[in-house]
Coordinates of C-alpha atoms and ligand atoms in Angstrom, one line a residue:
M1 CA 0.0 0.0 0.0
P2 CA 1.4 3.5 -0.8
R3 CA 2.0 5.9 2.1
L4 CA 0.1 9.1 2.2
H5 CA 2.0 12.3 3.0
R6 CA 0.2 15.5 3.7
P7 CA 2.7 18.5 3.6
T8 CA 1.6 21.9 4.9
S9 CA 3.8 24.0 2.7
L10 CA 4.9 23.9 -1.0
D11 CA 8.5 23.7 0.1
E12 CA 7.8 20.6 2.1
A13 CA 5.8 19.1 -0.8
V14 CA 8.6 19.4 -3.3
E15 CA 11.1 18.3 -0.7
L16 CA 9.1 15.1 -0.3
L17 CA 8.9 14.7 -4.1
S18 CA 12.6 14.9 -4.4
T19 CA 13.5 12.5 -1.5
L20 CA 10.7 9.8 -1.3
D21 CA 10.9 6.6 -3.4
N22 CA 8.6 6.4 -6.3
P23 CA 6.4 9.4 -5.3
M24 CA 3.3 10.7 -6.9
V25 CA 1.4 14.0 -6.4
Y26 CA -2.2 13.4 -5.2
G27 CA -4.5 16.2 -6.4
G28 CA -8.2 15.6 -6.4
G29 CA -7.6 11.8 -6.8
T30 CA -10.3 11.3 -9.5
A31 CA -7.9 9.6 -12.0
I32 CA -5.6 8.1 -9.3
Q33 CA -8.4 6.2 -7.6
I34 CA -9.6 4.7 -10.8
L35 CA -6.1 3.6 -11.9
L36 CA -5.5 2.1 -8.4
K37 CA -8.7 0.1 -8.6
Q38 CA -7.8 -1.1 -12.0
G39 CA -4.4 -2.3 -10.5
I40 CA -2.4 -0.3 -13.1
L41 CA -1.0 2.5 -10.9
F42 CA 2.1 1.7 -8.8
A43 CA 3.4 4.4 -6.4
D44 CA 5.2 4.0 -3.1
N45 CA 4.2 7.4 -1.8
F46 CA 1.5 9.9 -2.4
V47 CA 2.2 13.6 -1.7
D48 CA -1.3 15.0 -1.2
L49 CA -1.5 18.8 -1.8
A50 CA -4.8 19.3 0.1
L51 CA -3.2 20.9 3.2
V52 CA -0.8 23.3 1.4
P53 CA -2.1 26.8 1.9
G54 CA -2.7 29.1 -1.2
L55 CA -3.0 26.3 -3.8
R56 CA -6.8 26.9 -4.1
D57 CA -6.4 30.6 -4.9
V58 CA -7.6 32.2 -8.1
T59 CA -6.2 35.8 -8.9
E60 CA -7.0 38.0 -11.9
D61 CA -5.1 41.0 -13.3
D62 CA -5.1 43.0 -16.5
D63 CA -3.3 40.2 -18.3
G64 CA -5.3 37.1 -17.2
V65 CA -6.3 34.7 -14.6
T66 CA -3.9 32.6 -12.5
A67 CA -5.3 29.5 -10.8
G68 CA -3.6 27.4 -8.2
P69 CA -3.2 23.6 -8.8
M70 CA -5.9 22.6 -6.3
V71 CA -8.6 24.9 -7.6
T72 CA -11.5 22.6 -8.7
I73 CA -12.5 22.2 -12.2
R74 CA -16.0 23.2 -11.0
R75 CA -14.7 26.7 -9.9
M76 CA -13.0 27.2 -13.2
E77 CA -16.4 27.2 -14.9
T78 CA -16.9 30.6 -13.6
A79 CA -13.3 31.9 -12.9
A80 CA -11.6 31.2 -16.2
P81 CA -11.9 33.3 -19.4
P82 CA -15.0 32.3 -21.4
L83 CA -13.5 29.8 -23.8
A84 CA -11.7 28.0 -21.1
A85 CA -14.7 28.2 -18.8
D86 CA -16.7 26.4 -21.5
A87 CA -14.2 23.7 -21.8
Y88 CA -14.0 23.2 -18.0
R89 CA -17.8 23.0 -17.9
H90 CA -17.8 20.1 -20.2
V91 CA -15.5 17.8 -18.1
A92 CA -17.4 14.6 -17.0
N93 CA -20.1 15.4 -14.4
P94 CA -20.6 17.6 -11.4
R95 CA -19.2 15.0 -9.0
V96 CA -15.9 14.8 -10.9
R97 CA -15.8 18.5 -11.5
N98 CA -16.2 19.2 -7.8
T99 CA -13.2 17.0 -6.9
A100 CA -10.8 17.1 -9.8
S101 CA -8.1 19.8 -9.7
V102 CA -6.7 22.1 -12.4
G103 CA -3.2 20.8 -11.7
G104 CA -4.3 17.1 -11.8
N105 CA -6.2 17.7 -15.0
L106 CA -3.0 19.1 -16.7
A107 CA -0.5 16.6 -15.2
H108 CA -2.7 13.6 -16.1
G109 CA -1.7 14.3 -19.7
D110 CA -4.5 12.4 -21.3
Y111 CA -5.0 13.1 -25.0
R112 CA -8.8 13.3 -24.5
L113 CA -8.8 16.0 -21.8
D114 CA -11.2 18.9 -22.5
P115 CA -9.6 21.9 -20.8
P116 CA -6.3 21.7 -22.6
T117 CA -8.0 22.4 -25.9
A118 CA -9.0 25.9 -24.7
L119 CA -5.8 26.4 -22.8
L120 CA -3.8 25.7 -26.0
V121 CA -5.8 28.3 -28.0
L122 CA -5.4 30.9 -25.3
D123 CA -1.6 30.1 -25.0
A124 CA -1.8 29.5 -21.2
V125 CA 1.4 29.0 -19.1
V126 CA 2.0 26.1 -16.7
L127 CA 3.9 26.9 -13.6
A128 CA 6.1 24.0 -12.5
T129 CA 7.8 23.9 -9.1
S130 CA 10.6 21.7 -7.7
V131 CA 13.2 22.1 -5.1
H132 CA 15.2 24.0 -7.7
G133 CA 12.5 26.7 -8.0
T134 CA 9.6 27.5 -10.3
R135 CA 9.7 27.6 -14.2
E136 CA 7.2 28.5 -16.8
I137 CA 6.2 26.0 -19.5
G138 CA 4.1 27.2 -22.4
I139 CA 1.1 25.0 -22.7
R140 CA 2.0 24.4 -26.4
E141 CA 5.2 22.7 -25.2
F142 CA 3.5 20.9 -22.3
F143 CA 2.0 17.8 -23.8
T144 CA 5.0 16.0 -25.3
D145 CA 3.8 12.6 -26.2
F146 CA 1.0 10.0 -25.4
Q147 CA 0.3 10.6 -21.7
Q148 CA 3.6 12.4 -21.4
T149 CA 4.1 16.0 -20.2
A150 CA 7.1 18.3 -20.0
L151 CA 7.1 17.9 -16.2
E152 CA 10.5 16.7 -14.9
P153 CA 10.7 14.2 -12.0
G154 CA 10.4 16.0 -8.7
E155 CA 8.3 18.8 -10.3
L156 CA 4.6 19.6 -9.6
V157 CA 2.2 21.8 -11.3
S158 CA 2.0 24.9 -8.9
G159 CA -0.4 27.0 -11.1
V160 CA -1.7 27.9 -14.5
F161 CA -1.9 31.4 -16.0
I162 CA -4.7 31.8 -18.6
P163 CA -4.5 35.1 -20.6
H164 CA -7.6 37.0 -21.1
Q165 CA -9.1 36.4 -24.5
D166 CA -9.7 39.1 -27.1
P167 CA -13.3 40.2 -26.4
A168 CA -13.9 40.9 -30.1
A169 CA -13.0 37.4 -31.1
G170 CA -15.7 34.7 -31.6
H171 CA -15.2 31.6 -29.5
H172 CA -16.8 28.2 -29.1
F173 CA -16.0 24.8 -27.4
E174 CA -17.6 21.8 -29.1
K175 CA -17.5 18.3 -27.6
N176 CA -19.0 15.1 -29.1
T177 CA -19.2 11.8 -27.2
S178 CA -20.2 8.5 -28.6
L179 CA -21.2 6.8 -25.4
S180 CA -23.1 8.7 -22.6
E181 CA -23.3 12.5 -22.7
N182 CA -21.0 13.0 -19.7
D183 CA -18.4 10.6 -21.1
W184 CA -14.9 11.5 -22.4
P185 CA -15.0 13.1 -25.7
C186 CA -14.7 11.1 -28.9
A187 CA -13.7 14.5 -30.5
S188 CA -13.5 18.0 -29.1
A189 CA -12.5 21.4 -30.5
A190 CA -12.0 24.8 -28.9
V191 CA -12.1 27.7 -31.4
L192 CA -11.0 31.3 -31.2
L193 CA -11.7 33.3 -34.3
T194 CA -10.3 36.8 -35.0
D195 CA -10.6 38.8 -38.3
H196 CA -7.4 37.1 -39.6
T197 CA -6.8 33.8 -37.8
V198 CA -8.7 30.8 -36.5
H199 CA -7.1 29.1 -33.6
L200 CA -8.1 25.5 -32.9
G201 CA -7.4 23.3 -29.9
L202 CA -8.2 19.6 -30.5
G203 CA -8.9 16.8 -28.0
A204 CA -9.2 13.1 -28.4
V205 CA -8.3 13.0 -32.1
A206 CA -4.5 12.4 -31.8
P207 CA -2.1 11.0 -29.1
T208 CA -1.8 14.5 -27.5
P209 CA -4.1 17.5 -27.3
C210 CA -3.0 19.7 -30.3
H211 CA -3.1 23.2 -31.6
V212 CA -3.4 24.5 -35.1
T213 CA -4.0 27.8 -36.8
A214 CA -5.2 28.9 -40.2
D215 CA -5.2 32.3 -41.9
I216 CA -8.8 33.4 -42.7
T217 CA -8.1 36.9 -43.9
G218 CA -10.9 38.0 -46.3
L219 CA -12.7 34.7 -46.1
D220 CA -16.4 34.2 -45.5
D221 CA -17.7 31.6 -43.0
Q222 CA -17.5 28.7 -45.5
G223 CA -14.0 29.7 -46.4
A224 CA -13.1 29.8 -42.7
V225 CA -14.5 26.3 -42.2
E226 CA -12.5 25.0 -45.2
A227 CA -9.3 26.6 -44.0
A228 CA -9.8 25.2 -40.5
L229 CA -10.5 21.7 -41.9
A230 CA -7.4 21.9 -44.1
A231 CA -5.3 22.9 -41.1
V232 CA -6.5 20.0 -38.9
E233 CA -6.2 17.3 -41.4
P234 CA -2.4 16.6 -41.0
V235 CA -2.8 16.3 -37.2
L236 CA -5.7 13.9 -37.1
D237 CA -4.3 10.7 -35.8
P238 CA -7.1 9.1 -33.7
I239 CA -6.6 6.0 -31.5
P240 CA -9.3 3.4 -32.1
D241 CA -11.1 2.2 -29.0
V242 CA -14.6 1.4 -27.6
R243 CA -15.7 4.9 -28.6
G244 CA -15.1 4.4 -32.3
S245 CA -12.8 3.3 -35.1
V246 CA -10.1 5.5 -36.7
E247 CA -12.3 6.4 -39.6
Y248 CA -15.4 7.1 -37.4
K249 CA -13.2 9.4 -35.2
R250 CA -11.7 11.2 -38.1
R251 CA -15.1 11.9 -39.6
L252 CA -16.4 13.0 -36.1
A253 CA -13.3 15.2 -35.8
R254 CA -14.2 17.0 -39.0
V255 CA -17.8 17.5 -38.0
T256 CA -16.7 18.9 -34.5
V257 CA -14.3 21.4 -36.1
E258 CA -16.9 22.5 -38.7
D259 CA -19.6 23.0 -36.0
A260 CA -17.1 24.8 -33.7
V261 CA -15.9 27.2 -36.4
R262 CA -19.4 28.0 -37.6
R263 CA -20.6 28.8 -34.0
A264 CA -17.4 30.8 -33.3
W265 CA -18.1 32.7 -36.5
K266 CA -21.6 33.6 -35.4
D267 CA -20.3 34.5 -31.9
R268 CA -17.8 37.0 -33.6
R269 CA -20.4 38.6 -35.9
H270 CA -22.9 39.1 -33.1
G271 CA -20.4 39.6 -30.2
Ligands
LIG1 C1 -15.6 9.3 -14.6 C2 -14.6 10.3 -15.1 C3 -14.9 10.9 -16.3 C4 -14.1 11.9 -16.8 N1 -14.3 12.5 -17.9 C5 -13.5 13.6 -18.4 C6 -13.9 14.4 -19.5 O1 -14.9 14.2 -20.1 N2 -13.1 15.3 -19.8 C7 -11.9 15.6 -19.2 O2 -11.2 16.5 -19.6 N3 -11.5 14.9 -18.1 C8 -12.4 13.9 -17.7 N4 -12.0 13.1 -16.6 C9 -10.7 13.3 -16.1 C10 -10.6 14.3 -15.0 O3 -10.5 15.5 -15.6 C11 -9.3 13.9 -14.3 O4 -9.6 12.8 -13.6 C12 -8.9 15.0 -13.5 O5 -8.6 16.2 -14.3 C13 -7.6 14.7 -12.8 O6 -7.6 15.6 -11.8 P1 -7.3 15.2 -10.2 O7 -7.0 16.4 -9.5 O8 -8.4 14.3 -9.7 O9 -6.0 14.3 -10.4 P2 -5.4 13.1 -9.7 O10 -6.3 11.9 -9.9 O11 -5.1 13.5 -8.3 O12 -4.0 12.9 -10.4 C14 -4.0 12.6 -11.8 C15 -2.5 12.6 -12.2 O13 -2.0 13.9 -12.1 C16 -0.9 14.0 -11.2 N5 -1.1 15.2 -10.4 C17 -2.1 15.7 -9.8 N6 -2.0 17.0 -9.3 C18 -0.7 17.3 -9.7 C19 0.0 18.5 -9.6 N7 -0.4 19.6 -9.0 N8 1.3 18.5 -10.1 C20 1.8 17.4 -10.8 N9 1.1 16.3 -10.9 C21 -0.2 16.2 -10.4 C22 -1.1 12.7 -10.3 O14 0.2 12.3 -9.8 C23 -1.6 11.8 -11.4 O15 -0.5 11.3 -12.2 C24 -12.9 12.1 -16.1 C25 -12.5 11.5 -14.9 C26 -13.4 10.6 -14.4 C27 -13.1 9.9 -13.1

């Protein structure tokens, strides 16, 4: 059985991570508990962040919103900029959202996660802390491979900074599931659309969440959809599973992107 450690400061937490054998950060525990029950998670020590002061803080300034790693996904539904708030709102169900944490959602590194799609579009910054200090990792460099992140051993996510989005831009988060409505996405897309550029964050359609852009200068809505579809085509690399075959997921990804761009276009025109 793994031992549970409950540090009461960030310094103590990173010290434990650097000295304990086979340690693992314990955030909300929603992913860890499932993996433990499935018998596919092996850690000797859990470093639970629940008692570390300040890690549930959300602050806002002229540039954006900074959330501590233990802020719940539920809270981000109202605290985050609108596109990110929409993506957080689509995670699982209220039980999961009330428990799962911002830091755990990022560090989990799953290719299907909803919030990273919006964070990629908004160019968020992950704060990573270890005994050596805190460094900033641009979200677009954070998801490095299938269930791999740029976090080094001994580092934990100590926060995420999400820039304010351009209020004149249209935005939309679209999620399609193929099992129950609250399930993981089969394809998801976050879109931010300015006069010149469509930014897309994609979930569940490749081994990592991914980000692409397309120039839409002078295009109408149909032109913007076609430009977006052409931009996403090279990154579509779905993993077949119980939620669908490769071909089904490719097709659903295109539908998801088209719907998201059309709705973001409408949001811009009427925004
Ligand atoms: C039934 C169910 C349905 C779900 N559906 C969706 C969905 O539709 N969309 C979606 O996006 N997500 C979904 N999720 C995933 C959910 O978002 C994750 O379980 C959650 O984000 C993980 O957060 P947590 O705080 O519970 O992490 P934990 O379970 O505590 O940890 C998960 C991983 O992150 C690490 N970790 C945790 N906190 C930190 C930190 N601060 N620094 C470094 N490492 C850390 C842990 O060591 C572990 O490796 C679902 C989960 C469940 C249980």
